[in-house]
């Protein structure tokens, strides 16, 4: 059920664990190459089959071939000779959009498309590769990520605070944990949201069938996820889509994407959660062409981390930063605005 990147015990003869999973109780028989493709980001069947051929895929401690059928509660591990790449942080001279900096912290405006930290399939070009080039001796967080207090998804743009000292790391991390930081996002979602504002509460955890997604667990299953709270407010209604502000009370992975989908308003062009399809609107071919043009203007999920607020770790000053909505989202909003205006006439 979990993916880890910690080195294994020494008795694995200097092999390092890159992934580990425990199959669910209700797991139907499934080839291990297909099983791992659904759970490891950016993995291809060829890569998985090559790992199996090398004897790198273990089930219950024994190497298996790629046609092995996964059974309920199987313990699956992918072991390779080199440490996970995310431990091999290579400084890279990548320009940073620094909004604010002092001796304790900096605030950066991350562009869409930049991965925050190295991980499976993304080992260079990340924000952390840039940070370790520009700054020395950044403190590690609990996951050994230099300077990182929080993160946003690869295709989400917007503001992040980075700690430059141990004190700043501890102080800022506590604020995020205690929900005293301010985080506001702007999103375009499918559909016309009924209420002008509201709160979504739902435990978020890994999707049982698609491990690259998260989902909301309710009722007797809610203990499979962690509590999550999102407050939303309609900014502008644009016909078949809505521009919304989302304020986070918690910081679960994909929280806004999961919560908005849960209430029937998937983020526009969010491929992972089905928002890259036409979810609202007409069947006219002209409308389909219009939406396709919007997708081309904004080739990512329509989500921007616009506002970030926190208390400065040494001065105690309340700090608040605001980032303009990036051009790709602005162009898409304007296109929908014109379409909505035209259809009203």
mmCIF file of C-alpha atoms in Angstrom:
data_model
loop_
_atom_site.group_PDB
_atom_site.id
_atom_site.type_symbol
_atom_site.label_atom_id
_atom_site.label_comp_id
_atom_site.label_asym_id
_atom_site.label_seq_id
_atom_site.Cartn_x
_atom_site.Cartn_y
_atom_site.Cartn_z
ATOM 1 C CA UNK A 1 0.000 0.000 0.000
ATOM 2 C CA UNK A 2 2.947 2.313 0.478
ATOM 3 C CA UNK A 3 5.851 3.385 -1.661
ATOM 4 C CA UNK A 4 9.160 3.880 0.101
ATOM 5 C CA UNK A 5 12.579 5.011 -0.984
ATOM 6 C CA UNK A 6 14.605 3.951 2.012
ATOM 7 C CA UNK A 7 17.613 1.667 1.657
ATOM 8 C CA UNK A 8 16.887 -1.930 2.625
ATOM 9 C CA UNK A 9 18.627 -3.908 5.303
ATOM 10 C CA UNK A 10 22.260 -4.760 4.673
ATOM 11 C CA UNK A 11 21.425 -8.473 4.248
ATOM 12 C CA UNK A 12 19.949 -7.664 0.815
ATOM 13 C CA UNK A 13 23.559 -7.574 -0.401
ATOM 14 C CA UNK A 14 23.757 -3.815 -1.023
ATOM 15 C CA UNK A 15 20.434 -3.633 -2.842
ATOM 16 C CA UNK A 16 18.294 -0.578 -2.247
ATOM 17 C CA UNK A 17 14.541 -0.562 -1.987
ATOM 18 C CA UNK A 18 12.905 1.772 -4.487
ATOM 19 C CA UNK A 19 9.281 0.775 -4.000
ATOM 20 C CA UNK A 20 7.288 -1.468 -1.704
ATOM 21 C CA UNK A 21 3.624 -2.423 -1.733
ATOM 22 C CA UNK A 22 1.315 -4.776 0.116
ATOM 23 C CA UNK A 23 -1.490 -6.123 -2.092
ATOM 24 C CA UNK A 24 -5.008 -5.485 -0.814
ATOM 25 C CA UNK A 25 -7.070 -8.245 0.808
ATOM 26 C CA UNK A 26 -9.437 -8.271 -2.168
ATOM 27 C CA UNK A 27 -6.714 -8.236 -4.838
ATOM 28 C CA UNK A 28 -7.791 -10.246 -7.896
ATOM 29 C CA UNK A 29 -5.029 -12.234 -9.670
ATOM 30 C CA UNK A 30 -3.104 -9.781 -11.865
ATOM 31 C CA UNK A 31 0.242 -9.962 -13.640
ATOM 32 C CA UNK A 32 2.855 -8.148 -11.584
ATOM 33 C CA UNK A 33 3.981 -5.983 -14.521
ATOM 34 C CA UNK A 34 0.416 -4.650 -14.904
ATOM 35 C CA UNK A 35 0.084 -4.263 -11.122
ATOM 36 C CA UNK A 36 3.266 -2.179 -10.869
ATOM 37 C CA UNK A 37 2.404 -0.049 -13.928
ATOM 38 C CA UNK A 38 -0.703 1.150 -12.059
ATOM 39 C CA UNK A 39 1.319 2.034 -8.966
ATOM 40 C CA UNK A 40 4.665 3.427 -10.093
ATOM 41 C CA UNK A 41 4.575 6.836 -11.720
ATOM 42 C CA UNK A 42 6.235 7.085 -15.146
ATOM 43 C CA UNK A 43 6.865 3.315 -15.238
ATOM 44 C CA UNK A 44 6.574 1.497 -18.569
ATOM 45 C CA UNK A 45 5.944 -2.204 -19.000
ATOM 46 C CA UNK A 46 9.362 -2.544 -20.687
ATOM 47 C CA UNK A 47 11.113 -1.050 -17.625
ATOM 48 C CA UNK A 48 9.188 -3.297 -15.243
ATOM 49 C CA UNK A 49 9.839 -6.409 -17.347
ATOM 50 C CA UNK A 50 13.543 -5.528 -17.492
ATOM 51 C CA UNK A 51 13.614 -5.199 -13.689
ATOM 52 C CA UNK A 52 11.951 -8.598 -13.358
ATOM 53 C CA UNK A 53 14.439 -10.121 -15.803
ATOM 54 C CA UNK A 54 17.277 -8.741 -13.670
ATOM 55 C CA UNK A 55 15.753 -10.405 -10.604
ATOM 56 C CA UNK A 56 14.937 -7.024 -9.016
ATOM 57 C CA UNK A 57 11.250 -7.634 -8.238
ATOM 58 C CA UNK A 58 10.621 -9.618 -5.083
ATOM 59 C CA UNK A 59 7.336 -11.041 -3.780
ATOM 60 C CA UNK A 60 7.383 -12.263 -0.189
ATOM 61 C CA UNK A 61 11.185 -12.208 -0.325
ATOM 62 C CA UNK A 62 11.570 -14.215 -3.555
ATOM 63 C CA UNK A 63 12.452 -12.830 -7.021
ATOM 64 C CA UNK A 64 9.599 -13.275 -9.529
ATOM 65 C CA UNK A 65 9.162 -13.024 -13.300
ATOM 66 C CA UNK A 66 6.963 -10.397 -14.956
ATOM 67 C CA UNK A 67 4.135 -12.901 -15.523
ATOM 68 C CA UNK A 68 3.791 -13.648 -11.788
ATOM 69 C CA UNK A 69 0.151 -13.196 -10.658
ATOM 70 C CA UNK A 70 -0.195 -10.936 -7.618
ATOM 71 C CA UNK A 71 -2.313 -12.421 -4.810
ATOM 72 C CA UNK A 72 -4.010 -10.845 -1.762
ATOM 73 C CA UNK A 73 -1.564 -9.535 0.876
ATOM 74 C CA UNK A 74 1.537 -10.251 -1.253
ATOM 75 C CA UNK A 75 4.510 -8.175 -0.084
ATOM 76 C CA UNK A 76 6.103 -6.684 -3.194
ATOM 77 C CA UNK A 77 9.452 -4.916 -3.302
ATOM 78 C CA UNK A 78 11.489 -3.469 -6.151
ATOM 79 C CA UNK A 79 15.203 -3.641 -5.267
ATOM 80 C CA UNK A 80 18.014 -2.162 -7.353
ATOM 81 C CA UNK A 81 21.778 -1.865 -6.944
ATOM 82 C CA UNK A 82 21.899 1.956 -6.870
ATOM 83 C CA UNK A 83 20.293 4.179 -4.218
ATOM 84 C CA UNK A 84 17.036 5.879 -5.249
ATOM 85 C CA UNK A 85 17.878 8.842 -7.445
ATOM 86 C CA UNK A 86 16.076 11.235 -5.147
ATOM 87 C CA UNK A 87 18.988 10.845 -2.710
ATOM 88 C CA UNK A 88 21.466 11.901 -5.398
ATOM 89 C CA UNK A 89 20.811 15.635 -5.461
ATOM 90 C CA UNK A 90 22.704 17.244 -8.312
ATOM 91 C CA UNK A 91 22.952 21.057 -8.150
ATOM 92 C CA UNK A 92 21.611 22.574 -11.375
ATOM 93 C CA UNK A 93 21.838 26.185 -12.514
ATOM 94 C CA UNK A 94 18.108 26.732 -12.989
ATOM 95 C CA UNK A 95 16.718 30.248 -12.619
ATOM 96 C CA UNK A 96 14.353 30.800 -9.694
ATOM 97 C CA UNK A 97 11.557 33.370 -9.509
ATOM 98 C CA UNK A 98 12.293 34.619 -5.976
ATOM 99 C CA UNK A 99 9.454 36.765 -4.611
ATOM 100 C CA UNK A 100 11.095 37.410 -1.206
ATOM 101 C CA UNK A 101 14.327 36.442 0.564
ATOM 102 C CA UNK A 102 16.047 37.100 3.897
ATOM 103 C CA UNK A 103 18.562 35.185 6.048
ATOM 104 C CA UNK A 104 15.872 32.732 7.301
ATOM 105 C CA UNK A 105 13.700 31.918 4.308
ATOM 106 C CA UNK A 106 12.734 32.631 0.746
ATOM 107 C CA UNK A 107 9.446 32.564 -1.149
ATOM 108 C CA UNK A 108 9.532 31.306 -4.740
ATOM 109 C CA UNK A 109 6.955 31.393 -7.507
ATOM 110 C CA UNK A 110 7.122 27.950 -9.129
ATOM 111 C CA UNK A 111 6.182 27.682 -12.800
ATOM 112 C CA UNK A 112 3.828 24.953 -13.999
ATOM 113 C CA UNK A 113 5.760 21.930 -15.279
ATOM 114 C CA UNK A 114 8.529 22.102 -12.667
ATOM 115 C CA UNK A 115 8.664 19.156 -10.272
ATOM 116 C CA UNK A 116 9.293 20.224 -6.660
ATOM 117 C CA UNK A 117 11.650 17.395 -5.645
ATOM 118 C CA UNK A 118 13.363 14.483 -7.409
ATOM 119 C CA UNK A 119 11.265 11.328 -7.576
ATOM 120 C CA UNK A 120 10.341 8.455 -9.828
ATOM 121 C CA UNK A 121 11.019 9.502 -13.419
ATOM 122 C CA UNK A 122 12.006 13.081 -12.506
ATOM 123 C CA UNK A 123 15.601 13.214 -11.302
ATOM 124 C CA UNK A 124 16.708 16.552 -12.722
ATOM 125 C CA UNK A 125 15.250 19.969 -13.446
ATOM 126 C CA UNK A 126 13.410 20.053 -10.121
ATOM 127 C CA UNK A 127 13.032 22.948 -7.699
ATOM 128 C CA UNK A 128 15.366 21.209 -5.237
ATOM 129 C CA UNK A 129 18.054 20.767 -7.919
ATOM 130 C CA UNK A 130 17.868 24.546 -8.371
ATOM 131 C CA UNK A 131 17.818 25.291 -4.625
ATOM 132 C CA UNK A 132 20.951 23.238 -3.821
ATOM 133 C CA UNK A 133 22.775 25.075 -6.641
ATOM 134 C CA UNK A 134 21.840 28.560 -5.419
ATOM 135 C CA UNK A 135 21.959 27.980 -1.637
ATOM 136 C CA UNK A 136 24.408 26.095 0.573
ATOM 137 C CA UNK A 137 23.599 24.137 3.729
ATOM 138 C CA UNK A 138 19.824 24.180 3.436
ATOM 139 C CA UNK A 139 18.245 22.271 6.349
ATOM 140 C CA UNK A 140 16.578 18.935 5.579
ATOM 141 C CA UNK A 141 12.939 18.315 6.395
ATOM 142 C CA UNK A 142 11.695 15.021 7.884
ATOM 143 C CA UNK A 143 11.847 13.421 4.409
ATOM 144 C CA UNK A 144 15.450 14.565 3.836
ATOM 145 C CA UNK A 145 14.353 17.227 1.338
ATOM 146 C CA UNK A 146 16.603 20.334 1.585
ATOM 147 C CA UNK A 147 14.687 23.508 2.425
ATOM 148 C CA UNK A 148 11.262 22.111 1.616
ATOM 149 C CA UNK A 149 8.483 23.070 4.058
ATOM 150 C CA UNK A 150 5.588 22.086 1.783
ATOM 151 C CA UNK A 151 5.070 21.181 -1.873
ATOM 152 C CA UNK A 152 2.719 21.670 -4.800
ATOM 153 C CA UNK A 153 2.147 19.379 -7.778
ATOM 154 C CA UNK A 154 4.297 19.487 -10.911
ATOM 155 C CA UNK A 155 1.619 21.086 -13.094
ATOM 156 C CA UNK A 156 0.358 23.459 -10.405
ATOM 157 C CA UNK A 157 1.947 26.915 -10.483
ATOM 158 C CA UNK A 158 2.458 29.267 -7.565
ATOM 159 C CA UNK A 159 4.028 30.136 -4.241
ATOM 160 C CA UNK A 160 6.231 28.022 -1.960
ATOM 161 C CA UNK A 161 8.169 29.022 1.161
ATOM 162 C CA UNK A 162 11.670 27.560 1.549
ATOM 163 C CA UNK A 163 13.515 27.373 4.898
ATOM 164 C CA UNK A 164 17.185 28.435 4.935
ATOM 165 C CA UNK A 165 17.896 27.543 8.597
ATOM 166 C CA UNK A 166 16.980 24.728 10.999
ATOM 167 C CA UNK A 167 15.023 27.206 13.118
ATOM 168 C CA UNK A 168 12.997 28.368 10.135
ATOM 169 C CA UNK A 169 12.339 24.763 9.065
ATOM 170 C CA UNK A 170 11.015 23.816 12.520
ATOM 171 C CA UNK A 171 8.963 26.987 12.975
ATOM 172 C CA UNK A 172 7.392 26.989 9.498
ATOM 173 C CA UNK A 173 6.703 23.238 9.524
ATOM 174 C CA UNK A 174 4.821 23.640 12.821
ATOM 175 C CA UNK A 175 2.670 26.388 11.299
ATOM 176 C CA UNK A 176 1.686 24.139 8.410
ATOM 177 C CA UNK A 177 1.043 21.229 10.794
ATOM 178 C CA UNK A 178 -1.026 23.389 13.163
ATOM 179 C CA UNK A 179 -3.018 24.873 10.239
ATOM 180 C CA UNK A 180 -2.029 28.461 11.054
ATOM 181 C CA UNK A 181 -0.517 29.161 7.634
ATOM 182 C CA UNK A 182 -2.680 30.686 4.908
ATOM 183 C CA UNK A 183 -2.879 29.004 1.516
ATOM 184 C CA UNK A 184 -5.278 30.138 -1.175
ATOM 185 C CA UNK A 185 -5.466 28.603 -4.635
ATOM 186 C CA UNK A 186 -7.372 29.663 -7.735
ATOM 187 C CA UNK A 187 -8.860 26.936 -9.937
ATOM 188 C CA UNK A 188 -11.060 26.514 -12.994
ATOM 189 C CA UNK A 189 -13.445 23.596 -12.459
ATOM 190 C CA UNK A 190 -15.967 21.868 -14.676
ATOM 191 C CA UNK A 191 -19.622 22.768 -14.118
ATOM 192 C CA UNK A 192 -21.567 25.592 -12.533
ATOM 193 C CA UNK A 193 -21.110 25.256 -8.754
ATOM 194 C CA UNK A 194 -24.496 25.559 -7.090
ATOM 195 C CA UNK A 195 -23.479 27.404 -3.906
ATOM 196 C CA UNK A 196 -21.478 30.640 -3.863
ATOM 197 C CA UNK A 197 -19.262 29.183 -1.136
ATOM 198 C CA UNK A 198 -18.905 26.057 0.938
ATOM 199 C CA UNK A 199 -16.648 23.652 2.803
ATOM 200 C CA UNK A 200 -15.639 20.174 1.657
ATOM 201 C CA UNK A 201 -14.687 17.713 4.389
ATOM 202 C CA UNK A 202 -13.605 14.218 3.475
ATOM 203 C CA UNK A 203 -10.812 11.849 4.478
ATOM 204 C CA UNK A 204 -8.291 11.556 1.627
ATOM 205 C CA UNK A 205 -6.189 8.485 0.937
ATOM 206 C CA UNK A 206 -4.679 6.482 -1.901
ATOM 207 C CA UNK A 207 -7.212 5.191 -4.430
ATOM 208 C CA UNK A 208 -7.527 1.394 -3.941
ATOM 209 C CA UNK A 209 -7.487 0.629 -7.682
ATOM 210 C CA UNK A 210 -5.468 3.466 -9.230
ATOM 211 C CA UNK A 211 -2.487 4.158 -6.987
ATOM 212 C CA UNK A 212 -1.589 7.311 -8.919
ATOM 213 C CA UNK A 213 -4.811 8.925 -7.708
ATOM 214 C CA UNK A 214 -6.134 9.817 -4.278
ATOM 215 C CA UNK A 215 -9.797 9.612 -3.340
ATOM 216 C CA UNK A 216 -12.267 10.498 -0.559
ATOM 217 C CA UNK A 217 -13.166 7.758 1.926
ATOM 218 C CA UNK A 218 -16.455 8.052 3.798
ATOM 219 C CA UNK A 219 -18.447 6.225 6.455
ATOM 220 C CA UNK A 220 -16.892 2.987 7.686
ATOM 221 C CA UNK A 221 -13.982 3.444 5.255
ATOM 222 C CA UNK A 222 -12.925 6.926 6.372
ATOM 223 C CA UNK A 223 -10.051 5.552 8.461
ATOM 224 C CA UNK A 224 -8.385 4.556 5.160
ATOM 225 C CA UNK A 225 -7.677 8.266 4.582
ATOM 226 C CA UNK A 226 -6.543 11.314 6.526
ATOM 227 C CA UNK A 227 -8.862 14.213 7.498
ATOM 228 C CA UNK A 228 -8.925 16.997 4.923
ATOM 229 C CA UNK A 229 -10.809 20.313 4.790
ATOM 230 C CA UNK A 230 -11.115 22.672 1.805
ATOM 231 C CA UNK A 231 -13.082 25.946 1.824
ATOM 232 C CA UNK A 232 -14.178 27.192 -1.593
ATOM 233 C CA UNK A 233 -15.718 30.408 -2.891
ATOM 234 C CA UNK A 234 -16.991 31.164 -6.391
ATOM 235 C CA UNK A 235 -15.067 34.017 -8.046
ATOM 236 C CA UNK A 236 -16.792 33.968 -11.430
ATOM 237 C CA UNK A 237 -19.312 31.768 -13.224
ATOM 238 C CA UNK A 238 -18.281 31.126 -16.828
ATOM 239 C CA UNK A 239 -21.078 28.956 -18.188
ATOM 240 C CA UNK A 240 -19.899 25.353 -18.257
ATOM 241 C CA UNK A 241 -16.929 26.067 -15.958
ATOM 242 C CA UNK A 242 -16.476 28.045 -12.752
ATOM 243 C CA UNK A 243 -13.522 30.076 -11.462
ATOM 244 C CA UNK A 244 -13.115 29.348 -7.737
ATOM 245 C CA UNK A 245 -10.912 30.267 -4.789
ATOM 246 C CA UNK A 246 -9.916 27.342 -2.557
ATOM 247 C CA UNK A 247 -8.434 27.807 0.903
ATOM 248 C CA UNK A 248 -6.716 24.823 2.484
ATOM 249 C CA UNK A 249 -7.132 23.970 6.124
ATOM 250 C CA UNK A 250 -5.094 20.778 5.650
ATOM 251 C CA UNK A 251 -2.445 19.878 3.083
ATOM 252 C CA UNK A 252 -3.135 16.412 1.692
ATOM 253 C CA UNK A 253 -1.647 15.284 -1.627
ATOM 254 C CA UNK A 254 -3.888 16.426 -4.518
ATOM 255 C CA UNK A 255 -6.357 17.776 -1.931
ATOM 256 C CA UNK A 256 -8.131 20.385 -4.089
ATOM 257 C CA UNK A 257 -8.130 18.090 -7.112
ATOM 258 C CA UNK A 258 -9.673 15.241 -5.101
ATOM 259 C CA UNK A 259 -12.166 17.333 -3.113
ATOM 260 C CA UNK A 260 -13.478 19.227 -6.147
ATOM 261 C CA UNK A 261 -13.918 15.986 -8.087
ATOM 262 C CA UNK A 262 -15.723 14.523 -5.056
ATOM 263 C CA UNK A 263 -18.408 17.237 -5.238
ATOM 264 C CA UNK A 264 -18.764 16.795 -9.003
ATOM 265 C CA UNK A 265 -16.517 19.634 -10.181
ATOM 266 C CA UNK A 266 -13.277 18.116 -11.490
ATOM 267 C CA UNK A 267 -10.501 20.593 -12.300
ATOM 268 C CA UNK A 268 -10.408 21.720 -15.914
ATOM 269 C CA UNK A 269 -7.843 19.716 -17.938
ATOM 270 C CA UNK A 270 -6.764 17.635 -14.916
ATOM 271 C CA UNK A 271 -5.703 14.544 -16.846
ATOM 272 C CA UNK A 272 -5.060 12.390 -13.793
ATOM 273 C CA UNK A 273 -8.601 12.874 -12.479
ATOM 274 C CA UNK A 274 -10.519 12.870 -15.774
ATOM 275 C CA UNK A 275 -10.767 16.627 -16.323
ATOM 276 C CA UNK A 276 -9.145 16.433 -19.767
ATOM 277 C CA UNK A 277 -12.496 15.231 -21.166
ATOM 278 C CA UNK A 278 -15.535 17.426 -21.844
ATOM 279 C CA UNK A 279 -17.521 16.950 -18.645
ATOM 280 C CA UNK A 280 -20.114 19.705 -19.148
ATOM 281 C CA UNK A 281 -21.604 21.431 -22.162
ATOM 282 C CA UNK A 282 -23.221 20.724 -25.508
ATOM 283 C CA UNK A 283 -22.684 18.098 -28.194
ATOM 284 C CA UNK A 284 -22.040 20.671 -30.935
ATOM 285 C CA UNK A 285 -18.781 20.110 -32.824
ATOM 286 C CA UNK A 286 -18.022 23.850 -32.565
ATOM 287 C CA UNK A 287 -18.136 23.549 -28.759
ATOM 288 C CA UNK A 288 -15.787 20.557 -28.844
ATOM 289 C CA UNK A 289 -13.366 22.584 -30.957
ATOM 290 C CA UNK A 290 -13.641 25.495 -28.521
ATOM 291 C CA UNK A 291 -12.809 23.257 -25.526
ATOM 292 C CA UNK A 292 -9.917 21.635 -27.404
ATOM 293 C CA UNK A 293 -8.527 25.119 -28.041
ATOM 294 C CA UNK A 294 -8.820 25.880 -24.317
ATOM 295 C CA UNK A 295 -6.938 22.665 -23.521
ATOM 296 C CA UNK A 296 -4.162 23.742 -25.896
ATOM 297 C CA UNK A 297 -3.942 27.171 -24.235
ATOM 298 C CA UNK A 298 -3.782 25.553 -20.790
ATOM 299 C CA UNK A 299 -2.119 22.120 -21.205
ATOM 300 C CA UNK A 300 -2.296 21.264 -17.488
ATOM 301 C CA UNK A 301 -4.720 21.233 -14.576
ATOM 302 C CA UNK A 302 -6.149 24.718 -13.985
ATOM 303 C CA UNK A 303 -4.684 25.296 -10.511
ATOM 304 C CA UNK A 304 -2.513 28.109 -9.157
ATOM 305 C CA UNK A 305 -1.190 28.599 -5.593
ATOM 306 C CA UNK A 306 -2.005 32.312 -5.468
ATOM 307 C CA UNK A 307 -1.659 33.411 -1.831
ATOM 308 C CA UNK A 308 0.699 32.277 0.926
ATOM 309 C CA UNK A 309 0.711 33.614 4.476
ATOM 310 C CA UNK A 310 2.710 32.670 7.586
ATOM 311 C CA UNK A 311 4.438 34.118 10.641
ATOM 312 C CA UNK A 312 8.116 34.930 10.219
ATOM 313 C CA UNK A 313 10.141 32.431 12.319
ATOM 314 C CA UNK A 314 12.372 35.044 13.999
ATOM 315 C CA UNK A 315 10.591 38.415 13.829
ATOM 316 C CA UNK A 316 7.079 37.099 14.509
ATOM 317 C CA UNK A 317 5.796 39.350 11.718
ATOM 318 C CA UNK A 318 2.754 38.099 9.814
ATOM 319 C CA UNK A 319 3.817 37.822 6.176
ATOM 320 C CA UNK A 320 1.527 37.474 3.161
ATOM 321 C CA UNK A 321 2.458 37.027 -0.498
ATOM 322 C CA UNK A 322 0.317 37.112 -3.596
ATOM 323 C CA UNK A 323 1.161 35.763 -7.038
ATOM 324 C CA UNK A 324 -0.688 36.841 -10.213
ATOM 325 C CA UNK A 325 -2.579 34.169 -12.127
ATOM 326 C CA UNK A 326 -0.169 32.974 -14.861
ATOM 327 C CA UNK A 327 -0.765 33.785 -18.507
ATOM 328 C CA UNK A 328 -1.915 30.304 -19.590
ATOM 329 C CA UNK A 329 -4.722 30.337 -17.001
ATOM 330 C CA UNK A 330 -5.582 33.969 -17.737
ATOM 331 C CA UNK A 331 -5.953 33.249 -21.467
ATOM 332 C CA UNK A 332 -8.175 30.257 -20.723
ATOM 333 C CA UNK A 333 -10.361 32.279 -18.308
ATOM 334 C CA UNK A 334 -10.743 35.046 -20.889
ATOM 335 C CA UNK A 335 -11.713 32.533 -23.580
ATOM 336 C CA UNK A 336 -14.430 31.060 -21.342
ATOM 337 C CA UNK A 337 -15.550 34.568 -20.357
ATOM 338 C CA UNK A 338 -16.086 35.474 -24.015
ATOM 339 C CA UNK A 339 -17.853 32.174 -24.687
ATOM 340 C CA UNK A 340 -20.209 32.646 -21.712
ATOM 341 C CA UNK A 341 -20.951 36.215 -22.801
ATOM 342 C CA UNK A 342 -21.674 35.097 -26.364
ATOM 343 C CA UNK A 343 -24.043 32.305 -25.297
ATOM 344 C CA UNK A 344 -25.984 34.690 -23.033
ATOM 345 C CA UNK A 345 -26.713 37.093 -25.898
#
